[in-house]
Short mmCIF file of C-alpha atoms and ligand atoms in Angstrom, two decimals:
data_model
loop_
_atom_site.label_atom_id
_atom_site.label_comp_id
_atom_site.label_asym_id
_atom_site.label_seq_id
_atom_site.Cartn_x
_atom_site.Cartn_y
_atom_site.Cartn_z
CA MET A 44 0.00 0.00 0.00
CA PRO A 45 1.66 3.31 -1.02
CA ASN A 46 2.08 6.00 1.60
CA LEU A 47 0.17 9.11 0.48
CA SER A 48 1.12 11.30 3.41
CA THR A 49 2.93 14.54 2.78
CA THR A 50 3.94 17.84 4.31
CA TYR A 51 2.53 21.17 3.17
CA MET A 52 3.83 24.41 4.75
CA GLY A 53 5.19 22.26 7.58
CA LEU A 54 1.75 20.72 8.26
CA SER A 55 1.33 16.96 8.14
CA LEU A 56 -1.31 15.88 5.61
CA ARG A 57 -2.55 12.33 5.08
CA ASN A 58 -2.49 12.98 1.33
CA PRO A 59 -1.89 15.89 -1.08
CA LEU A 60 -5.56 16.50 -1.92
CA VAL A 61 -6.68 19.84 -0.51
CA VAL A 62 -10.15 21.32 -0.86
CA ALA A 63 -9.86 24.91 -2.12
CA SER A 64 -11.49 27.91 -0.53
CA SER A 65 -15.13 28.25 -1.65
CA GLY A 66 -18.71 27.85 -0.53
CA LEU A 67 -17.89 24.14 -0.16
CA THR A 68 -15.74 24.91 2.85
CA GLY A 69 -17.90 27.51 4.55
CA SER A 70 -19.89 25.34 6.98
CA ILE A 71 -18.99 22.79 9.59
CA ASP A 72 -21.24 20.12 8.04
CA LYS A 73 -19.42 20.24 4.73
CA ILE A 74 -16.02 20.41 6.40
CA ALA A 75 -16.85 17.27 8.40
CA GLN A 76 -18.11 15.51 5.25
CA LEU A 77 -14.93 16.39 3.39
CA GLU A 78 -12.79 15.03 6.21
CA GLU A 79 -14.87 11.86 6.11
CA LYS A 80 -14.19 11.61 2.36
CA GLY A 81 -10.49 11.44 3.14
CA VAL A 82 -9.09 14.77 1.90
CA GLY A 83 -5.75 15.96 3.26
CA ALA A 84 -6.64 19.51 4.33
CA ILE A 85 -9.28 22.19 3.89
CA VAL A 86 -8.99 25.87 3.04
CA LEU A 87 -11.96 27.70 4.50
CA LYS A 88 -14.10 30.01 2.40
CA SER A 89 -12.51 33.46 2.35
CA LEU A 90 -13.57 36.31 4.47
CA PHE A 91 -13.20 39.52 2.49
CA GLU A 92 -11.20 42.51 3.61
CA GLU A 93 -14.28 44.72 3.23
CA GLN A 94 -16.24 42.41 5.51
CA ILE A 95 -13.54 42.47 8.14
CA ASN A 96 -13.05 46.21 7.95
CA GLY A 97 -16.80 46.75 8.10
CA GLU A 98 -16.86 45.06 11.43
CA VAL A 99 -13.69 46.71 12.65
CA SER A 100 -15.25 50.10 11.89
CA TYR A 101 -18.29 49.02 13.80
CA MET A 102 -16.28 48.06 16.86
CA ILE A 103 -14.28 51.27 16.83
CA ASN A 104 -17.44 53.34 16.64
CA ARG A 105 -19.48 51.28 19.03
CA ASP A 106 -19.39 53.88 21.79
CA ALA A 107 -20.15 56.74 19.47
CA GLN A 108 -23.18 54.85 18.31
CA GLN A 109 -24.88 55.39 21.63
CA ASN A 110 -25.84 58.69 20.03
CA ALA A 111 -27.82 57.33 17.12
CA SER A 112 -26.98 58.73 13.70
CA PRO A 113 -27.55 57.57 10.11
CA GLU A 114 -23.94 56.38 9.97
CA ALA A 115 -24.38 54.45 13.18
CA ASP A 116 -27.51 52.83 11.76
CA ASP A 117 -25.50 51.73 8.76
CA TYR A 118 -22.85 50.20 10.92
CA ILE A 119 -25.41 48.40 13.02
CA SER A 120 -27.38 47.07 10.07
CA ASP A 121 -24.14 45.93 8.44
CA TYR A 122 -23.17 44.24 11.63
CA ILE A 123 -26.50 42.51 12.06
CA ARG A 124 -26.61 41.44 8.40
CA GLU A 125 -23.13 40.07 8.27
CA ASN A 126 -21.68 39.46 11.71
CA ASN A 127 -18.92 37.94 9.67
CA VAL A 128 -15.86 38.17 11.76
CA GLN A 129 -17.25 36.48 14.83
CA GLN A 130 -18.93 33.78 12.76
CA TYR A 131 -15.71 33.09 10.94
CA LEU A 132 -13.70 32.78 14.14
CA ASP A 133 -16.39 30.48 15.52
CA LEU A 134 -16.15 28.34 12.39
CA VAL A 135 -12.38 28.02 12.81
CA ARG A 136 -12.77 27.05 16.48
CA LEU A 137 -15.53 24.55 15.72
CA ALA A 138 -13.64 23.01 12.82
CA LYS A 139 -10.54 22.67 14.94
CA SER A 140 -12.47 20.96 17.70
CA LEU A 141 -14.33 18.57 15.39
CA VAL A 142 -11.93 17.56 12.64
CA LYS A 143 -8.35 16.34 12.73
CA ILE A 144 -7.08 17.45 9.34
CA PRO A 145 -5.39 20.85 9.01
CA ILE A 146 -7.70 23.84 8.65
CA ILE A 147 -6.34 26.74 6.64
CA ALA A 148 -8.15 30.05 7.05
CA SER A 149 -8.46 32.39 4.07
CA ILE A 150 -8.66 36.13 3.65
CA SER A 151 -9.40 37.87 0.34
CA CYS A 152 -7.80 41.26 0.18
CA ILE A 153 -6.41 44.02 -1.97
CA SER A 154 -4.57 45.98 0.72
CA ASP A 155 -2.89 45.63 4.09
CA ASN A 156 -5.13 48.23 5.72
CA GLY A 157 -7.22 47.65 8.78
CA TRP A 158 -7.69 43.90 8.94
CA MET A 159 -4.41 42.65 10.35
CA GLU A 160 -5.77 42.18 13.86
CA PHE A 161 -8.18 39.67 12.38
CA ALA A 162 -5.30 37.60 11.00
CA HIS A 163 -3.95 37.46 14.53
CA ASP A 164 -7.40 36.42 15.85
CA LEU A 165 -7.52 33.59 13.31
CA GLU A 166 -4.25 32.28 14.64
CA LYS A 167 -5.57 32.48 18.20
CA ALA A 168 -8.74 30.66 17.12
CA GLY A 169 -6.55 27.74 16.07
CA ALA A 170 -6.14 28.05 12.29
CA ASP A 171 -3.22 25.89 11.22
CA ALA A 172 -2.21 28.26 8.45
CA LEU A 173 -3.47 31.29 6.59
CA GLU A 174 -4.06 31.66 2.86
CA ILE A 175 -4.10 35.19 1.50
CA ASN A 176 -6.15 35.51 -1.64
CA ALA A 177 -4.81 38.75 -3.06
CA PHE A 178 -5.95 40.12 -6.38
CA ILE A 179 -5.25 43.64 -7.42
CA VAL A 180 -6.88 44.48 -10.74
CA PRO A 181 -4.56 46.99 -12.36
CA THR A 182 -6.77 49.57 -14.05
CA ASP A 183 -4.69 52.71 -13.44
CA ARG A 184 -2.32 53.40 -16.34
CA LYS A 185 -0.03 55.48 -14.14
CA ILE A 186 0.78 52.69 -11.69
CA SER A 187 3.84 50.61 -12.55
CA SER A 188 4.01 46.82 -12.39
CA ALA A 189 6.65 47.14 -9.67
CA ASP A 190 4.26 49.25 -7.54
CA ILE A 191 1.63 46.55 -7.79
CA GLU A 192 4.09 43.80 -6.94
CA PHE A 193 5.15 45.77 -3.87
CA ARG A 194 1.52 45.83 -2.73
CA TYR A 195 1.43 42.03 -2.73
CA LEU A 196 4.69 41.96 -0.81
CA ASP A 197 3.45 44.60 1.67
CA ILE A 198 0.35 42.51 2.38
CA LEU A 199 2.50 39.44 2.99
CA THR A 200 4.96 41.31 5.18
CA GLU A 201 2.20 42.80 7.33
CA VAL A 202 0.48 39.44 7.79
CA ARG A 203 3.76 37.78 8.66
CA ARG A 204 4.37 40.49 11.24
CA VAL A 205 1.21 39.56 13.16
CA VAL A 206 1.05 35.76 12.83
CA LYS A 207 3.44 32.89 13.42
CA ILE A 208 1.43 30.27 11.52
CA PRO A 209 2.55 29.59 7.94
CA VAL A 210 1.19 31.92 5.27
CA ALA A 211 0.34 30.98 1.68
CA MET A 212 -0.18 33.58 -1.03
CA LYS A 213 -2.88 32.73 -3.56
CA ILE A 214 -2.23 34.62 -6.76
CA GLY A 215 -3.32 34.92 -10.37
CA TYR A 216 -0.99 34.37 -13.31
CA ASN A 217 -0.91 37.94 -14.58
CA PHE A 218 2.64 38.83 -13.64
CA THR A 219 5.25 39.84 -16.17
CA ASN A 220 7.80 37.68 -14.40
CA LEU A 221 5.88 35.15 -12.38
CA VAL A 222 9.02 33.25 -11.33
CA GLY A 223 10.58 36.49 -10.06
CA MET A 224 7.39 37.34 -8.19
CA VAL A 225 7.19 33.94 -6.48
CA ASP A 226 10.87 34.22 -5.60
CA LYS A 227 10.13 37.56 -3.87
CA LEU A 228 7.16 36.03 -2.04
CA SER A 229 9.42 33.24 -0.87
CA ALA A 230 12.13 35.68 0.23
CA ASN A 231 9.49 37.61 2.19
CA GLY A 232 8.43 34.54 4.11
CA ALA A 233 5.57 32.94 2.16
CA ALA A 234 5.57 29.24 3.01
CA ALA A 235 3.53 28.45 -0.09
CA VAL A 236 2.12 29.92 -3.24
CA VAL A 237 -1.29 28.86 -4.54
CA MET A 238 -1.26 28.94 -8.33
CA PHE A 239 -3.74 30.06 -9.44
CA ASN A 240 -6.88 31.65 -8.24
CA ARG A 241 -9.82 31.72 -10.61
CA PHE A 242 -11.65 34.99 -10.71
CA TYR A 243 -15.07 36.04 -11.81
CA GLU A 244 -14.71 36.69 -15.50
CA PRO A 245 -16.89 39.10 -17.41
CA ASP A 246 -19.08 38.13 -20.34
CA ILE A 247 -21.60 40.03 -22.43
CA ASP A 248 -25.18 38.97 -23.01
CA LEU A 249 -25.96 39.86 -26.63
CA GLU A 250 -29.71 39.48 -26.07
CA THR A 251 -29.86 42.14 -23.37
CA LEU A 252 -26.62 44.04 -24.10
CA GLU A 253 -25.66 43.71 -20.49
CA MET A 254 -22.57 42.59 -18.69
CA THR A 255 -22.85 39.15 -17.14
CA ALA A 256 -20.50 36.74 -15.37
CA ALA A 257 -18.92 33.91 -17.34
CA SER A 258 -19.10 30.37 -15.96
CA ILE A 259 -17.65 30.35 -12.50
CA TYR A 260 -16.35 26.81 -12.83
CA SER A 261 -13.12 25.75 -14.47
CA SER A 262 -12.87 22.93 -16.98
CA SER A 263 -10.24 20.20 -17.05
CA ALA A 264 -8.55 22.03 -19.97
CA ASP A 265 -7.72 24.89 -17.59
CA LEU A 266 -5.12 22.62 -15.99
CA ARG A 267 -2.51 23.47 -18.61
CA GLN A 268 -1.87 27.03 -17.53
CA SER A 269 -1.19 26.05 -13.92
CA LEU A 270 0.71 22.90 -14.98
CA ARG A 271 3.20 24.97 -16.97
CA TRP A 272 3.84 27.31 -14.07
CA THR A 273 3.95 24.59 -11.43
CA GLY A 274 6.69 22.92 -13.46
CA ILE A 275 8.68 26.09 -13.97
CA VAL A 276 8.28 27.61 -10.50
CA SER A 277 8.99 24.35 -8.65
CA GLY A 278 12.22 24.08 -10.60
CA LYS A 279 13.25 27.70 -10.18
CA VAL A 280 12.05 28.48 -6.62
CA PRO A 281 12.46 25.12 -4.88
CA LYS A 282 12.17 26.56 -1.37
CA ILE A 283 8.50 27.48 -1.64
CA ASN A 284 5.67 24.92 -1.48
CA ILE A 285 3.25 24.98 -4.38
CA ALA A 286 -0.46 24.33 -4.10
CA ALA A 287 -1.56 23.78 -7.68
CA SER A 288 -5.02 25.18 -8.25
CA THR A 289 -7.27 25.48 -11.33
CA GLY A 290 -8.37 22.66 -13.54
CA ILE A 291 -7.68 19.68 -11.26
CA HIS A 292 -10.85 17.72 -12.00
CA ASP A 293 -9.62 14.16 -11.51
CA GLY A 294 -6.84 11.98 -10.14
CA GLU A 295 -4.92 12.13 -13.40
CA ALA A 296 -4.69 15.92 -13.16
CA LEU A 297 -3.53 15.76 -9.54
CA VAL A 298 -0.79 13.27 -10.46
CA LYS A 299 0.36 15.50 -13.34
CA GLN A 300 0.67 18.45 -10.97
CA LEU A 301 2.67 16.38 -8.48
CA LEU A 302 4.97 15.18 -11.25
CA ALA A 303 5.45 18.82 -12.27
CA GLY A 304 6.48 19.63 -8.69
CA ALA A 305 3.33 20.65 -6.80
CA THR A 306 3.36 19.96 -3.07
CA VAL A 307 -0.43 19.57 -3.01
CA GLY A 308 -3.33 20.05 -5.40
CA GLN A 309 -6.40 22.07 -4.54
CA VAL A 310 -9.81 21.17 -5.96
CA CYS A 311 -12.97 23.19 -6.19
CA SER A 312 -14.99 23.17 -9.46
CA THR A 313 -14.92 19.40 -9.81
CA LEU A 314 -16.53 19.03 -6.38
CA TYR A 315 -19.26 21.50 -7.34
CA LEU A 316 -19.83 19.71 -10.65
CA ASN A 317 -19.47 16.07 -9.54
CA GLY A 318 -20.11 16.12 -5.81
CA PHE A 319 -17.84 15.17 -2.93
CA ASP A 320 -17.62 11.56 -4.22
CA GLN A 321 -15.16 12.83 -6.82
CA THR A 322 -12.55 12.72 -4.05
CA ASP A 323 -12.86 8.89 -4.18
CA GLN A 324 -11.84 8.85 -7.84
CA ILE A 325 -8.95 11.26 -7.21
CA LEU A 326 -7.49 9.37 -4.26
CA ALA A 327 -8.06 5.94 -5.87
CA TYR A 328 -6.27 7.07 -9.03
CA LEU A 329 -3.36 8.47 -7.04
CA LYS A 330 -2.97 5.13 -5.24
CA SER A 331 -3.27 3.06 -8.42
CA PHE A 332 -0.72 5.29 -10.19
CA MET A 333 1.76 4.80 -7.36
CA VAL A 334 1.21 1.04 -7.33
CA LYS A 335 1.63 0.84 -11.12
CA TRP A 336 4.97 2.68 -11.02
CA ASN A 337 6.04 1.12 -7.73
CA PHE A 338 6.31 4.48 -6.00
CA LYS A 339 6.22 3.92 -2.25
CA GLN A 340 5.73 7.55 -1.25
CA ILE A 341 4.86 10.87 -2.87
CA ALA A 342 8.49 12.03 -2.69
CA ASP A 343 9.43 9.18 -5.06
CA PHE A 344 7.82 11.02 -7.98
CA ARG A 345 7.08 14.59 -6.93
CA GLY A 346 8.84 17.02 -9.25
CA ARG A 347 10.17 14.24 -11.47
CA LEU A 348 9.03 16.22 -14.50
CA SER A 349 9.68 19.71 -13.17
CA TYR A 350 11.60 22.23 -15.23
CA SER A 351 14.85 21.63 -13.36
CA LYS A 352 14.73 17.83 -13.72
CA LEU A 353 14.24 17.72 -17.46
CA PRO A 354 17.39 17.67 -19.61
CA ASN A 355 15.51 19.71 -22.20
CA PRO A 356 12.58 21.55 -20.62
CA VAL A 357 11.37 22.93 -23.94
CA MET A 358 7.78 21.83 -23.35
CA TYR A 359 7.57 24.24 -20.43
CA GLU A 360 9.10 27.11 -22.38
CA ARG A 361 7.49 26.70 -25.74
CA ALA A 362 4.88 29.37 -26.15
CA GLN A 363 4.34 29.59 -29.89
CA PHE A 364 2.91 26.98 -32.23
CA MET A 365 6.07 26.88 -34.38
CA LYS A 366 5.11 23.64 -36.11
CA TYR A 367 2.07 25.34 -37.54
CA PHE A 368 3.96 28.43 -38.66
CA SER A 369 6.50 26.24 -40.41
CA GLY A 370 4.02 24.60 -42.72
CA GLN A 371 1.79 22.10 -40.96
CA GLY A 372 -1.04 24.56 -40.55
CA ASN A 373 -1.25 25.42 -44.27
C1 FMN B 681 -18.19 29.13 -6.39
C2 FMN B 681 -16.75 29.44 -6.09
C3 FMN B 681 -16.42 30.15 -4.94
C4 FMN B 681 -15.09 30.47 -4.66
N1 FMN B 681 -14.79 31.18 -3.52
C5 FMN B 681 -13.49 31.45 -3.24
C6 FMN B 681 -13.14 32.13 -2.05
O1 FMN B 681 -13.97 32.49 -1.21
N2 FMN B 681 -11.81 32.37 -1.83
C7 FMN B 681 -10.83 31.98 -2.70
O2 FMN B 681 -9.65 32.20 -2.43
N3 FMN B 681 -11.15 31.32 -3.84
C8 FMN B 681 -12.44 31.06 -4.12
N4 FMN B 681 -12.75 30.37 -5.27
C9 FMN B 681 -11.65 29.92 -6.15
C10 FMN B 681 -11.28 28.46 -5.83
O3 FMN B 681 -10.76 28.33 -4.52
C11 FMN B 681 -10.22 27.91 -6.81
O4 FMN B 681 -8.99 28.59 -6.62
C12 FMN B 681 -10.62 28.07 -8.26
O5 FMN B 681 -11.99 27.73 -8.46
C13 FMN B 681 -9.76 27.21 -9.17
O6 FMN B 681 -9.83 25.85 -8.83
P1 FMN B 681 -10.79 24.81 -9.63
O7 FMN B 681 -10.32 24.78 -11.04
O8 FMN B 681 -10.58 23.51 -8.91
O9 FMN B 681 -12.17 25.32 -9.50
C14 FMN B 681 -14.07 30.06 -5.55
C15 FMN B 681 -14.41 29.33 -6.70
C16 FMN B 681 -15.73 29.02 -6.97
C17 FMN B 681 -16.05 28.24 -8.21
#
């Protein structure tokens, strides 16, 4: 029987299958079900910076609100509607008391303003690690790429200042030099990088001429983008752990990511589309793959096909369809 256990950000996992942050990980019932299904760890649904700061503002102004004002009413109604922060901390505490697998809390943010105390509270509540889902949409033509990269690093530095638990940065792939960016994240203390987040994407409804959201779920073809970068980054920045995310829909995809050098694979869309039973297929395939190749443990094959292990890593570097330009496509 192969040994599937592994270490991610210093945490011991029974296997490298991690459930990604989403509505699937936002309630204790689902978290318990996922543990029962055998997954290695769970990243809780994100709490958003705005939600946290909304509540922080409320707390700061609590005394002032004795004198009722329209602003105070807003704060109170926000608080009653959301009550997010306390609920989230309760979820962390409950999850930690009921399940044994590591629980990774998640914060979605675009700045390092105002919410740092909450990161500290998450640690106190028992979170095993923290995943920072940072996405800055660059829409200002006067801001340089370096300025934006510094914002990611500032967020990481501030979080690392207030917590001792390991911190993972969940990023998108829109960096001019992704390897350089991950290297800086590693140098600034990120224990892991989650590559990649999947964002709401815009679409246009031609019947109504309105903006709509494209499908929120990935497809298995979306694996390729993250596979390329897992392979390259794991070879170039070996110190950082990689959680491959986007397009892992089955066991085959998880194994490919591990071969490319991922430490763990995170799954989300496939569980929405196929139900929690999909974890059975993923874990069964991983085991059967290891038996077939006589791999006793994950380390026997992790990174075997990463950029640094290949004598000629051209498949990771090739970006253009040269074959087609040189005649085949005519
Ligand atoms: C419905 C839905 C909700 C999500 N919510 C979050 C979230 O709260 N925080 C986060 O970091 N990522 C969130 N994600 C992104 C997923 O965690 C994951 O990174 C992304 O879907 C790519 O993985 P996949 O191809 O397995 O779906 C969400 C994705 C979906 C589809």
